[in-house]
Short mmCIF file of C-alpha atoms in Angstrom, two decimals:
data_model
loop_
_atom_site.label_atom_id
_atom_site.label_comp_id
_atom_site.label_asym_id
_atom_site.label_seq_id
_atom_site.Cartn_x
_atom_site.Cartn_y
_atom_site.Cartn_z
CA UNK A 22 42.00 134.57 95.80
CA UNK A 23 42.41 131.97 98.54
CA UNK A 24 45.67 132.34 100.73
CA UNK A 25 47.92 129.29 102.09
CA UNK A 26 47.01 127.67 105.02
CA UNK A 27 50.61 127.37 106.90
CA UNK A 28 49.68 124.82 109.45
CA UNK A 29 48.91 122.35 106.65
CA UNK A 30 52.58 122.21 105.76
CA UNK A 31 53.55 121.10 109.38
CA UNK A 32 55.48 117.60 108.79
CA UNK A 33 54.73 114.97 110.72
CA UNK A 34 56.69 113.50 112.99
CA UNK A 35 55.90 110.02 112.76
CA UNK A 36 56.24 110.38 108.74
CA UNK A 37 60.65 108.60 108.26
CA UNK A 38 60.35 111.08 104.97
CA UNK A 39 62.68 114.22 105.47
CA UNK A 40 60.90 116.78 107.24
CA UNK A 41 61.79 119.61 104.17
CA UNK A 42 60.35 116.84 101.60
CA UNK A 43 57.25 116.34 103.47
CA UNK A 44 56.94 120.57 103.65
CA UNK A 45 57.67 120.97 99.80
CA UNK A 46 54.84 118.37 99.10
CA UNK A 47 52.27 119.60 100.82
CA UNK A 48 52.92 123.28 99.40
CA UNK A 49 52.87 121.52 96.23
CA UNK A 50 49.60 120.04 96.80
CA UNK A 51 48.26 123.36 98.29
CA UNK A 52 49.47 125.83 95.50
CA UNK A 53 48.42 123.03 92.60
CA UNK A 54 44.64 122.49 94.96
CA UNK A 55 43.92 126.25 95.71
CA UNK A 56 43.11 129.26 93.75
CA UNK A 57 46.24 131.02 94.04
CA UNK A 58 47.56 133.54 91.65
CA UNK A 59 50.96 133.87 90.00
CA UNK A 60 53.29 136.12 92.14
CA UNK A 61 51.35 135.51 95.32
CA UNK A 62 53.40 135.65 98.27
CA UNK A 63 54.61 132.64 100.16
CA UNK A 64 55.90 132.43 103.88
CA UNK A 65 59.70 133.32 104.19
CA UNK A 66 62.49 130.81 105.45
CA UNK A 67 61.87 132.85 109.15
CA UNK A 68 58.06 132.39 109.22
CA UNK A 69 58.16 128.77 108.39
CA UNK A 70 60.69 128.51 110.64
CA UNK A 71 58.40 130.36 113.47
CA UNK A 72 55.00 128.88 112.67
CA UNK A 73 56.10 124.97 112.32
CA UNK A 74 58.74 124.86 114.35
CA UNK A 75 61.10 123.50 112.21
CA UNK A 76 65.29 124.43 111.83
CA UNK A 77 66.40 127.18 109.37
CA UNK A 78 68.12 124.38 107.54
CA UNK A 79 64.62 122.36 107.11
CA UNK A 80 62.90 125.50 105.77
CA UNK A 81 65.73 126.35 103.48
CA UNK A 82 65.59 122.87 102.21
CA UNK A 83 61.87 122.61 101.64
CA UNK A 84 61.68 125.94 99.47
CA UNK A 85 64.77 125.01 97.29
CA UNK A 86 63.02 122.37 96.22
CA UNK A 87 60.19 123.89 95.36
CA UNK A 88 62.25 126.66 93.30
CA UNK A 89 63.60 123.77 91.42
CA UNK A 90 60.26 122.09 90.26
CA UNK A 91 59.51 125.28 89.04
CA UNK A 92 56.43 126.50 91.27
CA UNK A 93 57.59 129.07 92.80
CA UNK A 94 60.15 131.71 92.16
CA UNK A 95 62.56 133.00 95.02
CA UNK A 96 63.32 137.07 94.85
CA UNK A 97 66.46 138.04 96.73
CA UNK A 98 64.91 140.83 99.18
CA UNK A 99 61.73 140.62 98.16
CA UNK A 100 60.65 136.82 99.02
CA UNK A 101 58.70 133.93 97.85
CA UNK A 102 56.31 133.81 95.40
CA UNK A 103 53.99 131.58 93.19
CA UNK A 104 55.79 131.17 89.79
CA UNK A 105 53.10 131.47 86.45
CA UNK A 106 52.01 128.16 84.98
CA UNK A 107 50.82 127.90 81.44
CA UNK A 108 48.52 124.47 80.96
CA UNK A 109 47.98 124.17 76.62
CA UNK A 110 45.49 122.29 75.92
CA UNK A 111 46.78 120.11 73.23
CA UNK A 112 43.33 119.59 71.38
CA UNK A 113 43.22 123.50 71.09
CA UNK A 114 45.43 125.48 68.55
CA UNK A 115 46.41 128.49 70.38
CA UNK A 116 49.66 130.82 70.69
CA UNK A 117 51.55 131.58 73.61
CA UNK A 118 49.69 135.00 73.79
CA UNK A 119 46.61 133.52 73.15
CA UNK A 120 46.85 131.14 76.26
CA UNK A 121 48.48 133.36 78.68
CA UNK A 122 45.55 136.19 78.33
CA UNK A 123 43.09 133.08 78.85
CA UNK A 124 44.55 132.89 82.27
CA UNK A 125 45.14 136.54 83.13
CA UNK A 126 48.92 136.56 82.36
CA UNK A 127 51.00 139.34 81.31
CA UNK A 128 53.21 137.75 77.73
CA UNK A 129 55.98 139.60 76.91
CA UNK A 130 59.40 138.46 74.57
CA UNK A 131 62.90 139.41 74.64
CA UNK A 132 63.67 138.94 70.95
CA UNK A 133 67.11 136.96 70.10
CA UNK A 134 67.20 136.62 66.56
CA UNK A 135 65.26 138.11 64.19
CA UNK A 136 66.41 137.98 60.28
CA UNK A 137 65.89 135.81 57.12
CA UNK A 138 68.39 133.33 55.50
CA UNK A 139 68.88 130.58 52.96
CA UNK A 140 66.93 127.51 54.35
CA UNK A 141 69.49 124.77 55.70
CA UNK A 142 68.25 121.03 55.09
CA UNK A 143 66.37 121.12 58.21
CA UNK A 144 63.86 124.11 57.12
CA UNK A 145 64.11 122.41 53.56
CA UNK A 146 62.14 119.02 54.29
CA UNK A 147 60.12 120.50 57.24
CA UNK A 148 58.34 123.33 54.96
CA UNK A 149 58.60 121.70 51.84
CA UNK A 150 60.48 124.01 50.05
CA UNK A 151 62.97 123.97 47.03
CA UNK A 152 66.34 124.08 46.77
CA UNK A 153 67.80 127.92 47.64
CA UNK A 154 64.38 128.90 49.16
CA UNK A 155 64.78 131.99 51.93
CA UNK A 156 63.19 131.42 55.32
CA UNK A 157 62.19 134.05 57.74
CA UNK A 158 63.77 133.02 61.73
CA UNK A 159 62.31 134.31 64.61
CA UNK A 160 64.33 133.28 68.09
CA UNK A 161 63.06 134.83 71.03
CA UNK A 162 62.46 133.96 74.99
CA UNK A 163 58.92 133.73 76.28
CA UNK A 164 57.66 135.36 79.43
CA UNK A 165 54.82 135.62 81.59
CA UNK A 166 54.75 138.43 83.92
CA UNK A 167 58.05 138.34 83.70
CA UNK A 168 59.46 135.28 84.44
CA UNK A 169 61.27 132.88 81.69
CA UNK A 170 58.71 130.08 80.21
CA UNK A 171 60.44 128.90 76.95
CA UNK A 172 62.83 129.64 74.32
CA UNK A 173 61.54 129.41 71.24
CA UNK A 174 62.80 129.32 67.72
CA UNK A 175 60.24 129.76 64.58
CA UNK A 176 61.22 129.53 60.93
CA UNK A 177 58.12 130.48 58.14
CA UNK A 178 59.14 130.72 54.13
CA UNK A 179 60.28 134.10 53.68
CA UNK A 180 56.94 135.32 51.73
CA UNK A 181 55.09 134.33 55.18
CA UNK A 182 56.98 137.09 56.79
CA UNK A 183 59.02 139.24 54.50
CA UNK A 184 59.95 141.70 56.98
CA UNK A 185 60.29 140.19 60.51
CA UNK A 186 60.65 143.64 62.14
CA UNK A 187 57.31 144.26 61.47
CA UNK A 188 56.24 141.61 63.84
CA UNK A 189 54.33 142.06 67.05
CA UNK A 190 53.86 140.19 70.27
CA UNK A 191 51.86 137.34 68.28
CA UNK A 192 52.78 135.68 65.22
CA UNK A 193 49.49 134.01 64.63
CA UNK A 194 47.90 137.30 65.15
CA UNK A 195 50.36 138.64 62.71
CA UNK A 196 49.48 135.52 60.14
CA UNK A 197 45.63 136.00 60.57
CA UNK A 198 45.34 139.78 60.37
CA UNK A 199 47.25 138.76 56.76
CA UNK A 200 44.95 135.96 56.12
CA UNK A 201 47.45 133.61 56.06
CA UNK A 202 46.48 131.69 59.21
CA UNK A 203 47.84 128.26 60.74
CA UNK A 204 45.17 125.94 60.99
CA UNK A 205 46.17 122.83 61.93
CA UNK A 206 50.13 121.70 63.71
CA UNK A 207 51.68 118.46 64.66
CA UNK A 208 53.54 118.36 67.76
CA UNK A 209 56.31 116.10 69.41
CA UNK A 210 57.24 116.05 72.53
CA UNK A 211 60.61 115.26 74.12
CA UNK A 212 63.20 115.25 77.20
CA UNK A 213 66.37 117.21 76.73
CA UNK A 214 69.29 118.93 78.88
CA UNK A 215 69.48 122.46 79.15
CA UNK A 216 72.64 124.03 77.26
CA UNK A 217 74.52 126.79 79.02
CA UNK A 218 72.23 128.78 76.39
CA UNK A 219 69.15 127.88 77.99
CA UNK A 220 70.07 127.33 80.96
CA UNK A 221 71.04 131.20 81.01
CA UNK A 222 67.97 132.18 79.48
CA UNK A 223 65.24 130.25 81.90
CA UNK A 224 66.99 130.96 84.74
CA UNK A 225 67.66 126.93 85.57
CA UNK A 226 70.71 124.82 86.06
CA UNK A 227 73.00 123.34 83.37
CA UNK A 228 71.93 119.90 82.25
CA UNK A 229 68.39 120.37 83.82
CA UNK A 230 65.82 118.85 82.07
CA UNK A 231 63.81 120.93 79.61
CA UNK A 232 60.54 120.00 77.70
CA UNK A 233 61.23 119.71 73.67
CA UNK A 234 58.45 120.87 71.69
CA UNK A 235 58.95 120.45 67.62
CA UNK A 236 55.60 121.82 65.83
CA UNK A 237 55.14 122.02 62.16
CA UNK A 238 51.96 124.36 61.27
CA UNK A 239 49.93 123.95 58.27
CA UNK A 240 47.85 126.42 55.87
CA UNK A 241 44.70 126.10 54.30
CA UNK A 242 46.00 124.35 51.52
CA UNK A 243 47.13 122.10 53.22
CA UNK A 244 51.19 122.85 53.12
CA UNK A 245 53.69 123.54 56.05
CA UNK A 246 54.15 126.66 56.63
CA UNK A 247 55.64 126.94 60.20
CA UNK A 248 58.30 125.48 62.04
CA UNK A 249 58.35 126.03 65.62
CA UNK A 250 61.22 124.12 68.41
CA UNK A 251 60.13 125.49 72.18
CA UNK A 252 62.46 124.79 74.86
CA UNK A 253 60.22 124.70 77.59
CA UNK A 254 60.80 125.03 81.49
CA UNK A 255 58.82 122.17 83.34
CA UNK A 256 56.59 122.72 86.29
CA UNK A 257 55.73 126.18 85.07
CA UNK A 258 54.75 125.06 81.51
CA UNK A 259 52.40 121.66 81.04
CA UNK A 260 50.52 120.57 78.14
CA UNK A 261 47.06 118.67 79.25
CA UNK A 262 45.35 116.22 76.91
CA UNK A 263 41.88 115.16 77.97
CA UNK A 264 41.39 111.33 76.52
CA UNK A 265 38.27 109.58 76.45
CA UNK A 266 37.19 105.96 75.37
CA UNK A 267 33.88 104.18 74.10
CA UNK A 268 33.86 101.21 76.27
CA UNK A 269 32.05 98.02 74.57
CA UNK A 270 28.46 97.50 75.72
CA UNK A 271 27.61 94.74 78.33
CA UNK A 272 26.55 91.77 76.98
CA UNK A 273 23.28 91.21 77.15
CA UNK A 274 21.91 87.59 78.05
CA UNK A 275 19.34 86.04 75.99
CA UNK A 276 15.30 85.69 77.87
#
């Protein structure tokens, strides 16, 4: 694991950008550039203060900012530290589990709602399902080693998941282990505000944006059987596409 080079946050003085900007870049650019794990530590307000020679109120500054894009958590008494990321590959299929072991990260869930119901209109056109149909609805927030990634909120028909208390820390391990697995899922993707719900839950401020995240997950034959809204923290959870292109051959002029 490499460690921060502090000198390489020193601002420069010929730069007219706010010293505590020019700071919270650069640790941007060093954290996002390095190989630095979740929960390493970073220097305190007093050792940024000593090694660059900056004021208390520049260092302060510089590492709100960084708290609020969401790389690095602040621990009252305990310090700085790098805040977990989750990139999802959006050409892979995974679950939150799945993608959080990839990278050596500890998932856990507080569970918020965990029953079944009569499907509202919503859960009705999403899954396909008739009139009075019973859907299974699982609310709960993500974490990764402890700190708040997402809320999320899945509804499945009822026969998906008769007994919801039965469920582990993975639902598609749940669904595969019953041979019922999601194999394929459209996603959207949208800006919202955070409610004072949310807001409460991923430890951000009111009317802060959150990434929306509507999946619908289909079965082998073909029918939805999942539908999934995520209410995900920015800067500590990014989706990555990788695009590519055939570029048309050079013309070729005739001998």
């Amino acid at each position: 694991m490499n460690t921060l080079d502090v000198q390489k946050l020193r601002p420069n003085a010929q730069d007219p950008t706010p010293k505590y900007l020019q700071i919270a870049r650069k640790m941007t650019h060093l954290i996002e550039q390095s190989d630095v794990l979740a929960h390493h530590g970073l220097p305190s307000e007093r050792q940024l203060v000593e090694l660059l020679e900056i004021s208390r109120v520049t260092a302060r500054k510089a590492l709100q900012v960084m708290t609020e894009s969401g790389l690095v958590i602040r621990k009252p008494g305990s310090g700085t530290f790098v805040a977990p990321r989750l990139e999802q590959p959006l050409s892979r299929l995974s679950s939150f589990s799945e993608e959080l072991r990839l990278r050596g990260l500890n998932s856990t869930a507080t569970w918020l709602v965990r029953d079944s119901a009569l499907a509202n209109s919503q859960e009705l056109m999403a899954l396909g399902l008739a009139h009075g149909s019973r859907v299974t609805r699982l609310k709960r927030l993500r974490l990764a080693d402890n700190s708040p990634m997402a809320v999320e909120y899945c509804r499945l028909p009822v026969a998906m998941l008769p007994d919801p208390n039965v469920l582990g820390s993975s639902l598609y391990e749940y669904l595969d282990a019953a041979d019922r697995p999601v194999i394929r899922a459209l996603q959207t993707f949208s800006a919202i505000s955070a409610n004072e719900e949310h807001a409460k839950l991923l430890d951000v401020q009111l009317g802060d944006a959150l990434i929306f995240v509507t999946r619908v997950g289909y079965g082998r034959d073909g029918k939805p059987m999942e539908l999934t809204e995520s209410y995900c923290r920015p800067g500590v959870y990014e989706f990555v596409a990788e695009l590519k292109r055939n570029p048309a051959p050079l013309a070729t002029s005739g001998q």
